[in-house]
Amino acid sequence: MGKSLAHKILDAHRIAPDGSALRAGHYRVDSVLFHDMSGILPFIGCDAMGMRRANVPVPVVFTDHNLVSVDPATANDQAFVRSGARAFGLRYSLPGNGVCHSVYVHRIARPGMLLIGADSHTATCGAVGMIGIGMGGMDVGVAMSGLPFRLKTPKIMEVRLTGALRPGVSAKDAALALLRKLTISGAVGKILEYTGEGVGTLSVTQRATIANMGAEMGATSSIFPADERVRAFMTAQGRAADFTPMAADEDAEYDERVTLDLCAVEPMVALPGRPDRGCAVREAGAIPFSQIFIGSCTNGSYTDIARAAMVLRGRKVSPETTLLVSCGSRQIYAMLLRDGYIGMLVDAGARILECACGPCMGIGHAPASGAKVLRTSNRNFKGRSGTPDAEIYLCGTETAAASAITGRLTDVRDVIDPAELDAVREPAAYPVDDAMMIDYDRQWDGESRLRYTKNIRPIPVRPAMEGTIRAGVSLKAGDGISTDDIVPALPHLMTLRANIPELSKSIFHNLDLEFASRAVAMGDSVIVAGENYAQGSSREHAAIGCMHLGVRAVLVRSIHRIHRANLINYGVLPLLFERTEDYAAVSQGDMLELPDALRDLRREGRVRVRNLTTGGEFFARSDLSQDELDILAAGGLLPLMGERLGREEKR
Ligand code: F3S
């Protein structure tokens, strides 16, 4: 029986915790990725655990998220991250060098690598035939120390691509069409592996767009083969020597299969609230937009922005809207400048932003209250733009550019002959200049220390979990709660990512202003929610913030993979209703009792839940591994690692 490419790469990295023999679920990683917002907590944690030096071949940290410095706290946070890069010996990407996934794909990614990153879109690098997996920062920090990385073996879903995209239809449209088919939970616990003759019609940057959007389908990762298109891309990047051809075996077996006919894809738009609410642009109507954003790690490539510029060439942005454009990296920006595309955008009236995440997660350019905005980024959850009641629509860059001209949702084929877009070609050679990537790995001296400031506070930890949990229900929420609901994307909160006591006061602010004070008043509490709890980003603040407010357990119908891991790492029990109808038997304010929760979970994988308010009773289950139960018993990953390091020192 042949192997999928994903299995080949995972098998090549599988190790036992002691390095002695194969054991499913433990892997050595080639690379770790952090950014300025996801790197702070793990750097504090690694420092507290006494880590001296990163112990993986390619550790990297990017400064690309919070670049809008409205007070000294942002600059202080950036200085802390840089000091961590220097102290632990990581490559450090300076502000302005570009968005992490874009720079990683272009300058670092190689076929066959295994990367874990403290960001949910880490799988973008799957475009070149490697596996990238988004995790919480503390898990990535532990992997950086050289310890094996734990992963429940994912299923592999083959996504067979047939045909080719028609003129005027983009890779983003294909991703939105697939997302509509699979929904936001259709790839949970799976790696999406792209095969079929349609793959060869897509460039690496188009593949990166599709791999990036796998996160919105719940996928653990996404991967394309390393074929001639990858060789050409790496050659254009001056990295031909990094290329190795890699593909699935001819007779590879897959756990599941889905087919997407690229010829049948139409220009798509995702309606507000969920990225899987896709429909054809022509069916959605002429929705007016007051702001349009082109860029992000999904659609910030050279061809993405050049094609938008071609649509806008010789035309003007409607005075009823504003068009924001951000390139994925400085390298891309320089090339678009050289080739005249930035000039076309400026002539049309576009506003060029720096190469960063920016509007994608509400860091600047928050729209007006109640505004409708169109974006080429990947998420449209409520509040994601920084404006709680703004409505976010998602699309590809061609649709965004066409809509900027009319001020309304517009199919690009109604504005220009889409064949004109063929003038935009993948570059045969990119200008290579890595001056803004500092290699502190090579410069490591063992003397540098982290630069703490008063806004960077120690990480709170829970006492060990033992005995019976008795806790009130501090929140009962519905389906589809995102991490943007839990930790709002509000500009003034961006600089509190290292100050958990302060940040936790705003947990669930967009949903329920009273949540934090209610949770604190309750002492210990439980959050109850419906399906797909904590979908979205990898931000571990959504877990640690709740933990700091006294949340002991989260009881839901289903939960996002990364948030589940983050809860465990911070000592909060993730539980699932055994019977989904029991969700209705719990109300906000009820007092719940979970007798000997950890003991029963170890023995039976389920725990009795008594509702002391109603007198009812039901079961909650969990699929916690032995390792995860140990972490919870210790009160979280930090106390556990501290205990283990303490034991090592005494020997
Ligand atoms: Fe940045 Fe948005 Fe991507 S925050 S990493 S551009 S999803």
XYZ file of C-alpha atoms and ligand atoms in Angstrom:
658
model
C 0.000 0.000 0.000
C 1.438 3.367 -1.018
C 1.869 6.331 1.282
C 0.506 9.835 1.111
C 3.062 12.646 1.104
C 1.832 13.770 4.534
C 2.464 10.292 5.959
C 5.930 10.177 4.440
C 6.889 13.445 6.121
C 5.301 12.581 9.465
C 6.933 9.131 9.481
C 10.332 10.670 8.768
C 9.956 12.841 11.892
C 8.381 10.331 14.271
C 10.387 9.526 17.414
C 9.896 8.160 20.881
C 10.156 10.677 23.753
C 13.493 9.101 24.723
C 14.608 8.884 21.110
C 14.933 5.109 21.282
C 12.134 3.677 19.181
C 9.197 4.686 17.096
C 6.081 5.750 18.949
C 3.019 7.197 17.305
C 2.301 10.797 18.134
C 5.763 12.112 19.046
C 7.738 14.049 16.457
C 10.960 15.979 16.149
C 10.463 19.264 14.366
C 12.796 21.023 11.943
C 11.543 24.489 12.632
C 9.469 26.611 14.995
C 7.732 29.906 14.238
C 6.558 32.680 16.554
C 5.525 36.261 15.991
C 5.522 39.382 18.127
C 2.128 38.587 19.642
C 2.394 34.824 19.995
C 6.044 34.776 21.059
C 5.901 36.770 24.278
C 4.253 34.203 26.577
C 6.351 31.242 25.399
C 9.534 33.305 25.724
C 8.577 34.203 29.320
C 7.757 30.524 29.918
C 11.000 29.248 28.379
C 12.947 31.743 30.472
C 11.113 30.642 33.628
C 11.887 27.018 32.780
C 15.569 27.861 32.459
C 15.910 27.227 28.726
C 19.223 28.531 27.428
C 19.168 27.995 23.683
C 16.718 27.011 20.960
C 17.347 23.405 20.088
C 15.768 22.968 16.645
C 17.481 23.570 13.288
C 15.392 26.564 12.122
C 13.821 28.643 14.923
C 12.280 31.912 13.668
C 10.369 34.829 15.152
C 8.689 37.579 13.113
C 7.650 41.083 14.080
C 4.648 41.533 11.831
C 1.457 41.812 13.868
C 1.309 44.758 16.237
C 3.324 47.423 14.434
C 1.043 50.363 15.274
C 2.810 51.898 18.238
C 0.391 54.310 19.896
C 2.314 54.227 23.175
C 5.657 52.820 24.379
C 4.152 49.441 25.276
C 4.229 48.197 21.669
C 7.884 49.104 21.216
C 8.675 47.549 24.594
C 6.950 44.315 23.576
C 8.878 44.276 20.317
C 12.127 44.864 22.191
C 11.261 41.953 24.484
C 10.641 39.632 21.536
C 13.908 40.699 19.956
C 15.761 40.135 23.211
C 14.233 36.635 23.314
C 15.458 35.958 19.784
C 18.938 37.049 20.826
C 18.925 35.201 24.147
C 17.634 31.881 22.750
C 19.320 32.164 19.336
C 16.467 32.488 16.820
C 16.305 34.090 13.412
C 14.580 37.435 13.873
C 12.539 39.135 11.147
C 12.462 42.904 11.644
C 9.289 45.002 11.490
C 8.633 45.813 7.831
C 10.194 42.620 6.476
C 6.771 41.118 5.967
C 4.019 38.866 7.247
C 5.367 35.692 8.837
C 3.794 33.098 6.535
C 4.578 35.043 3.408
C 8.247 35.490 4.330
C 8.473 31.882 5.520
C 7.147 30.442 2.241
C 9.379 32.666 0.128
C 12.629 32.568 2.093
C 12.692 29.562 4.432
C 10.273 26.744 3.517
C 11.728 23.571 1.988
C 10.071 20.346 0.826
C 9.937 17.659 3.510
C 10.263 19.930 6.556
C 8.066 19.749 9.652
C 7.298 23.148 11.183
C 5.166 23.981 14.176
C 4.183 27.583 14.571
C 2.433 29.686 17.163
C -0.088 30.845 14.601
C -3.083 29.060 13.138
C -2.065 29.745 9.512
C 1.281 27.984 9.834
C 0.117 25.495 7.199
C 0.621 28.126 4.471
C 4.085 26.638 3.864
C 2.377 23.416 2.692
C 2.507 25.111 -0.720
C 6.084 23.852 -1.172
C 5.572 20.251 0.006
C 6.184 20.530 3.730
C 3.985 20.254 6.799
C 3.263 23.270 8.964
C 1.050 22.906 12.022
C -0.365 25.762 14.078
C -0.236 25.281 17.852
C -0.440 27.348 21.014
C 2.715 29.269 21.867
C 3.614 27.211 24.929
C 3.601 23.977 22.898
C 5.856 25.634 20.339
C 8.112 26.883 23.146
C 8.501 23.372 24.519
C 9.279 22.037 21.027
C 11.863 24.800 20.636
C 13.685 23.349 23.634
C 14.166 20.158 21.588
C 11.547 18.041 23.360
C 9.348 15.894 21.107
C 6.201 17.493 19.824
C 2.977 15.612 20.606
C 0.293 15.234 17.963
C -2.657 12.892 17.734
C -2.047 11.208 14.380
C -4.257 13.059 11.905
C -6.316 11.488 9.141
C -5.285 12.368 5.620
C -7.974 13.698 3.304
C -7.145 13.737 -0.396
C -8.391 16.845 -2.154
C -8.302 15.920 -5.815
C -8.177 18.982 -8.061
C -9.381 18.614 -11.631
C -9.315 21.100 -14.492
C -7.939 24.629 -14.264
C -9.202 27.998 -13.039
C -10.868 30.079 -15.731
C -9.703 33.650 -16.479
C -10.825 36.041 -13.745
C -11.169 33.258 -11.175
C -8.572 33.062 -8.419
C -7.100 30.537 -6.002
C -8.968 32.362 -3.219
C -12.217 31.623 -5.056
C -11.211 27.941 -5.161
C -10.448 28.014 -1.425
C -13.808 29.639 -0.637
C -15.584 27.072 -2.841
C -13.852 24.208 -1.017
C -14.595 25.826 2.333
C -18.277 26.077 1.438
C -18.200 22.369 0.614
C -16.301 21.205 3.712
C -17.575 23.907 6.142
C -15.545 25.229 9.055
C -15.378 21.818 10.711
C -15.072 19.518 7.680
C -11.318 19.039 7.997
C -11.022 18.823 11.797
C -8.367 16.266 12.787
C -7.211 15.944 9.168
C -4.388 16.984 6.893
C -5.646 18.107 3.487
C -3.383 16.677 0.776
C -3.883 18.161 -2.699
C -3.492 15.875 -5.711
C -4.703 15.586 -9.288
C -3.924 17.273 -12.583
C -5.318 20.589 -11.310
C -2.383 20.936 -8.913
C 0.098 21.477 -11.744
C -1.962 24.429 -13.031
C -1.460 26.335 -9.766
C 1.605 28.388 -8.884
C 3.228 28.150 -5.452
C 1.635 31.400 -4.310
C -1.806 30.225 -5.442
C -1.190 27.000 -3.504
C -0.169 29.090 -0.495
C -3.537 30.878 -0.578
C -5.370 27.549 -0.594
C -3.145 25.986 2.094
C -3.608 29.110 4.237
C -7.406 28.782 4.104
C -7.224 25.168 5.315
C -7.151 26.631 8.820
C -10.681 27.924 8.198
C -11.780 24.346 7.405
C -10.398 23.194 10.761
C -7.506 21.288 9.130
C -4.433 20.302 11.123
C -2.392 21.123 8.032
C -2.508 21.265 4.225
C 0.076 20.062 1.748
C 0.807 20.154 -1.979
C 3.444 18.034 -3.743
C 6.920 19.472 -4.322
C 6.828 19.422 -8.135
C 8.290 21.427 -11.004
C 6.257 24.517 -10.030
C 7.928 24.393 -6.613
C 11.345 23.928 -8.228
C 10.729 27.011 -10.418
C 9.604 29.065 -7.405
C 12.609 28.098 -5.312
C 14.928 28.771 -8.224
C 13.345 32.233 -8.582
C 14.130 32.749 -4.896
C 17.785 31.774 -5.428
C 17.187 28.588 -3.420
C 17.288 25.880 -6.080
C 19.575 23.829 -3.841
C 16.805 23.656 -1.196
C 14.486 21.836 -3.594
C 13.809 18.105 -3.386
C 10.985 16.576 -5.423
C 8.373 14.994 -3.151
C 4.987 13.463 -3.857
C 2.591 10.797 -2.664
C 3.048 7.256 -3.983
C 1.002 6.430 -7.086
C -1.098 3.992 -5.068
C -1.306 6.106 -1.923
C -4.231 5.343 0.355
C -6.228 8.146 1.932
C -8.695 8.144 4.790
C -11.132 10.336 2.884
C -11.410 11.946 -0.530
C -13.069 15.037 -1.906
C -12.898 16.445 -5.443
C -12.889 20.062 -6.583
C -13.297 20.905 -10.262
C -11.332 24.116 -10.742
C -13.121 24.805 -14.065
C -16.425 25.080 -12.221
C -15.242 27.642 -9.657
C -16.823 31.100 -9.893
C -15.609 34.355 -8.294
C -16.728 33.920 -4.684
C -17.495 36.036 -1.649
C -17.898 34.799 1.926
C -20.753 36.515 3.735
C -20.144 37.965 7.222
C -19.792 35.853 10.344
C -18.261 32.647 9.028
C -15.734 32.079 6.254
C -17.695 29.073 4.953
C -20.703 31.244 4.061
C -19.475 31.504 0.474
C -21.606 32.307 -2.535
C -20.951 33.413 -6.109
C -20.248 37.152 -6.378
C -22.954 37.448 -9.052
C -25.541 35.956 -6.713
C -24.648 38.043 -3.650
C -25.910 41.368 -5.024
C -24.283 44.802 -5.297
C -23.380 45.188 -1.612
C -21.831 48.629 -0.900
C -18.513 48.704 0.983
C -17.009 51.649 2.844
C -13.608 49.941 3.107
C -11.767 47.346 1.021
C -8.518 45.681 2.082
C -6.135 43.785 -0.211
C -3.315 41.917 1.510
C -2.670 39.539 4.473
C -0.894 36.187 4.626
C -3.656 34.802 2.383
C -3.479 37.233 -0.520
C -0.357 39.375 -0.264
C 1.722 37.724 -3.009
C 3.272 39.429 -6.036
C 0.700 38.014 -8.445
C -2.213 38.725 -6.066
C -1.396 42.402 -5.886
C -0.199 42.771 -9.465
C -3.506 41.322 -10.706
C -5.419 43.788 -8.520
C -3.283 46.588 -9.970
C -4.088 45.428 -13.509
C -7.809 45.667 -12.712
C -7.336 49.201 -11.359
C -4.955 50.365 -14.093
C -6.276 53.583 -15.639
C -9.346 53.552 -13.354
C -10.166 55.224 -10.033
C -11.237 53.934 -6.654
C -14.837 54.985 -5.972
C -15.038 58.007 -3.655
C -17.637 56.027 -1.671
C -15.008 53.593 -0.432
C -11.376 53.482 0.625
C -8.911 50.910 -0.689
C -6.100 49.707 1.591
C -3.275 47.609 0.148
C -0.530 45.792 2.030
C 2.091 43.548 0.396
C 2.999 40.237 2.006
C 6.652 41.163 2.285
C 9.241 43.800 1.568
C 10.595 41.616 -1.218
C 7.184 41.574 -2.919
C 6.737 45.314 -2.350
C 10.117 46.067 -3.925
C 9.272 43.991 -6.963
C 5.821 45.520 -7.427
C 7.443 48.960 -7.230
C 10.057 47.982 -9.799
C 7.457 46.580 -12.189
C 5.149 49.589 -11.959
C 2.219 47.925 -10.195
C 2.431 50.068 -7.038
C 2.279 53.145 -9.294
C -0.933 51.832 -10.879
C -2.464 51.342 -7.438
C -1.436 54.797 -6.216
C -2.728 56.406 -9.419
C -6.065 54.700 -8.843
C -6.285 56.120 -5.322
C -5.238 53.119 -3.219
C -3.666 53.708 0.184
C -0.485 51.663 0.542
C 0.157 50.288 4.033
C 3.329 48.769 5.429
C 4.001 45.047 4.965
C 2.255 43.683 8.054
C -0.929 41.998 9.300
C -2.627 45.327 10.000
C -6.346 45.418 9.199
C -6.579 41.610 9.040
C -6.849 41.488 12.827
C -7.942 44.971 13.720
C -4.512 46.504 14.182
C -5.358 49.870 12.709
C -7.994 50.812 10.137
C -10.946 49.687 12.228
C -13.998 50.507 10.089
C -16.883 52.745 11.179
C -19.601 51.294 13.391
C -21.923 49.049 11.426
C -19.808 49.361 8.254
C -19.670 46.714 5.540
C -16.087 45.929 4.536
C -14.554 43.634 1.917
C -11.253 41.883 2.649
C -8.895 39.417 1.019
C -7.831 38.028 4.402
C -9.064 34.725 5.774
C -11.426 35.456 8.677
C -14.685 37.340 8.958
C -15.752 36.583 12.515
C -17.644 39.317 14.296
C -15.243 41.854 15.762
C -12.233 40.672 13.737
C -11.813 44.102 12.108
C -11.554 45.877 15.469
C -15.134 47.196 15.132
C -17.558 44.943 17.008
C -20.553 45.490 14.708
C -18.805 45.854 11.331
C -19.677 43.203 8.730
C -16.704 41.553 7.010
C -16.966 39.924 3.571
C -14.073 37.860 2.152
C -12.948 37.525 -1.474
C -9.935 37.326 -3.804
C -7.853 40.311 -4.900
C -9.474 40.627 -8.355
C -12.965 40.908 -6.854
C -11.651 43.367 -4.261
C -10.099 45.562 -6.958
C -13.223 45.471 -9.163
C -15.393 46.324 -6.144
C -13.082 49.221 -5.227
C -13.835 50.784 -8.621
C -17.614 50.569 -8.248
C -17.779 50.844 -4.463
C -20.013 47.753 -4.531
C -19.471 44.022 -4.736
C -18.538 43.441 -8.367
C -17.491 40.470 -10.473
C -14.136 41.359 -12.033
C -15.384 40.037 -15.373
C -17.885 42.937 -15.413
C -15.042 45.459 -15.235
C -12.336 44.128 -17.541
C -11.667 41.347 -19.990
C -10.149 38.817 -17.558
C -7.710 37.693 -20.270
C -5.857 40.971 -19.586
C -4.822 39.505 -16.232
C -2.697 36.953 -18.079
C -0.093 39.704 -18.449
C 0.792 39.070 -14.805
C 3.297 36.226 -14.579
C 5.056 34.528 -11.695
C 8.497 36.181 -11.476
C 11.376 34.161 -12.912
C 13.678 35.787 -10.351
C 12.852 37.640 -7.146
C 15.235 40.300 -5.767
C 16.858 38.532 -2.814
C 17.879 40.643 0.178
C 17.653 39.104 3.635
C 19.111 42.124 5.415
C 15.979 42.409 7.571
C 16.294 38.829 8.830
C 18.888 38.765 11.608
C 20.407 35.395 12.346
C 20.772 35.404 16.134
C 21.146 31.637 15.901
C 24.639 32.041 14.413
C 25.386 35.034 16.647
C 24.341 33.317 19.904
C 26.772 34.154 22.703
C 25.055 32.648 25.751
C 25.278 36.018 27.531
C 22.174 37.868 26.325
C 19.138 38.023 28.592
C 15.487 38.870 28.017
C 14.522 42.519 28.328
C 11.616 42.684 30.770
C 9.548 45.852 31.191
C 6.717 46.573 33.578
C 4.061 45.539 31.046
C 5.579 42.069 30.734
C 4.286 40.214 33.752
C 4.970 36.686 34.985
C 2.599 34.047 33.606
C -0.082 33.158 36.161
C -0.284 29.442 36.978
C -2.980 27.284 38.547
C -2.450 25.060 41.558
C -2.423 21.333 40.789
C -5.821 19.965 39.798
C -7.162 17.427 42.259
C -10.396 16.121 43.748
C -13.847 17.437 43.002
C -14.515 20.527 40.924
C -17.440 22.588 42.210
C -18.023 25.642 40.054
C -20.740 27.954 38.767
C -21.514 28.420 35.090
C -20.038 31.838 34.402
C -21.098 31.860 30.744
C -23.450 29.886 28.570
C -22.690 30.628 24.933
C -24.001 29.287 21.628
C -22.279 27.776 18.582
C -19.260 29.140 16.717
C -17.640 31.197 19.470
C -14.321 32.392 18.016
C -11.112 33.415 19.747
C -11.972 36.932 18.530
C -15.079 36.694 20.742
C -12.982 35.558 23.704
C -10.084 38.001 23.286
C -11.470 40.936 21.295
C -9.331 42.319 18.456
C -9.360 45.801 19.974
C -6.304 48.007 19.440
C -5.897 48.934 23.124
C -5.739 45.232 24.059
C -2.904 44.413 21.667
C -0.284 45.651 24.095
C -1.713 43.656 26.992
C -0.816 40.272 25.530
C 1.988 39.960 28.106
C -0.055 41.349 30.978
C -2.620 38.663 31.706
C -4.103 40.275 34.838
C -5.008 43.371 32.802
C -5.956 41.549 29.607
C -8.276 39.147 31.412
C -10.557 42.045 32.421
C -11.628 42.256 28.753
C -12.247 38.563 28.132
C -15.549 38.078 26.228
C -16.048 41.858 26.219
C -17.744 41.957 22.815
C -20.154 39.209 23.858
C -20.824 39.956 27.507
C -19.425 43.007 29.291
C -20.097 41.456 32.714
C -18.283 38.169 32.101
C -14.976 38.988 33.791
C -16.509 40.429 36.950
C -19.047 37.589 37.153
C -16.356 34.935 36.782
C -14.193 36.553 39.450
C -17.172 36.820 41.808
C -17.914 33.126 41.320
C -14.395 32.073 42.231
C -14.201 28.781 40.339
C -16.371 28.593 37.252
C -17.195 26.640 34.108
C -17.862 27.946 30.590
C -20.588 26.113 28.657
C -20.874 26.482 24.883
C -22.107 24.785 21.713
C -20.329 23.615 18.564
C -16.871 24.617 17.366
C -15.922 26.519 20.495
C -12.881 28.809 20.141
C -12.528 28.484 16.390
C -10.092 30.838 14.751
C -6.663 31.935 15.804
C -4.126 30.078 17.929
C -3.973 32.830 20.556
C -3.426 31.158 23.893
C -4.615 34.281 25.693
C -8.109 32.934 25.133
C -7.186 30.058 27.455
C -4.918 31.740 29.972
C -7.229 34.763 30.292
C -10.136 32.499 31.270
C -7.909 30.483 33.598
C -6.830 33.675 35.348
C -10.498 34.538 35.953
C -11.023 31.176 37.691
C -12.408 29.064 34.841
C -11.716 25.424 35.792
C -13.372 23.652 32.883
C -14.900 24.328 29.488
C -17.901 22.121 28.697
C -18.915 22.239 25.033
C -20.387 20.249 22.169
C -17.174 20.509 20.146
C -13.946 22.462 20.468
C -11.193 23.749 18.216
C -7.990 21.689 18.282
C -5.552 24.473 19.168
C -7.716 25.963 21.900
C -8.212 22.526 23.440
C -4.417 22.158 23.663
C -4.062 25.684 25.064
C -6.628 24.997 27.802
C -4.725 21.889 28.855
C -1.436 23.787 28.861
C -2.905 26.299 31.300
C -4.602 23.745 33.543
C -8.209 24.119 32.347
C -10.193 20.937 31.678
C -11.719 20.687 28.156
C -14.860 18.525 28.272
C -17.456 17.494 25.715
C -21.120 16.781 26.386
C -21.532 13.024 26.000
C -25.076 13.588 24.718
C -25.404 16.863 22.852
C -28.946 17.381 24.211
C -27.528 17.806 27.738
C -26.346 21.242 26.617
C -29.952 22.405 27.111
C -29.956 21.153 30.710
C -27.426 23.761 31.866
C -28.078 27.466 32.357
C -25.820 30.358 33.128
C -25.533 30.687 36.903
C -26.119 26.974 37.641
C -23.759 25.355 40.127
C -22.068 22.219 38.745
C -20.146 19.502 40.560
C -17.671 17.133 38.884
C -16.691 14.572 41.530
C -13.083 13.342 41.255
C -12.920 14.593 37.699
C -9.333 13.661 36.846
C -9.537 10.255 38.528
C -12.632 9.330 36.497
C -11.191 10.713 33.289
C -8.079 8.570 33.783
C -10.170 5.464 34.452
C -13.072 5.842 32.058
C -12.532 8.876 29.849
C -15.778 10.372 31.196
C -16.895 12.273 34.246
C -20.253 12.641 36.008
C -21.591 16.209 36.050
C -24.123 17.027 38.772
C -26.203 20.142 38.312
C -26.646 21.187 41.949
C -29.086 23.927 40.929
C -31.561 21.741 39.014
C -30.768 18.378 40.606
C -30.041 16.914 37.140
C -27.075 14.763 36.193
C -25.294 13.870 32.965
C -21.888 12.750 31.682
C -19.135 14.667 29.999
C -16.368 12.927 28.132
C -12.859 13.668 27.081
C -10.231 12.066 24.883
C -7.305 13.239 26.999
C -4.079 11.307 26.553
C -1.953 10.232 29.520
C 0.452 13.107 28.813
C -2.392 15.600 28.795
C -3.839 14.247 32.033
C -0.409 14.641 33.626
C -0.250 18.267 32.481
C -3.713 18.967 33.944
C -2.857 17.200 37.194
C 0.203 19.442 37.574
C -1.897 22.573 36.951
C -0.540 23.164 33.450
C 2.510 22.825 31.277
C 4.660 25.373 33.076
C 4.335 23.794 36.541
C 4.875 20.345 34.998
C 8.001 21.407 33.124
C 9.187 23.206 36.263
C 8.719 20.006 38.292
C 10.589 17.941 35.693
C 13.436 20.419 35.388
C 13.651 20.561 39.225
C 13.959 16.765 39.348
C 16.666 16.829 36.677
C 18.638 19.409 38.646
C 18.496 17.341 41.870
C 19.946 14.271 40.151
Fe -1.403 38.101 10.162
Fe -3.950 37.940 9.554
Fe -2.269 36.194 8.643
S -3.134 38.476 11.549
S -0.624 36.023 10.134
S -2.277 38.348 8.146
S -4.283 35.747 9.469
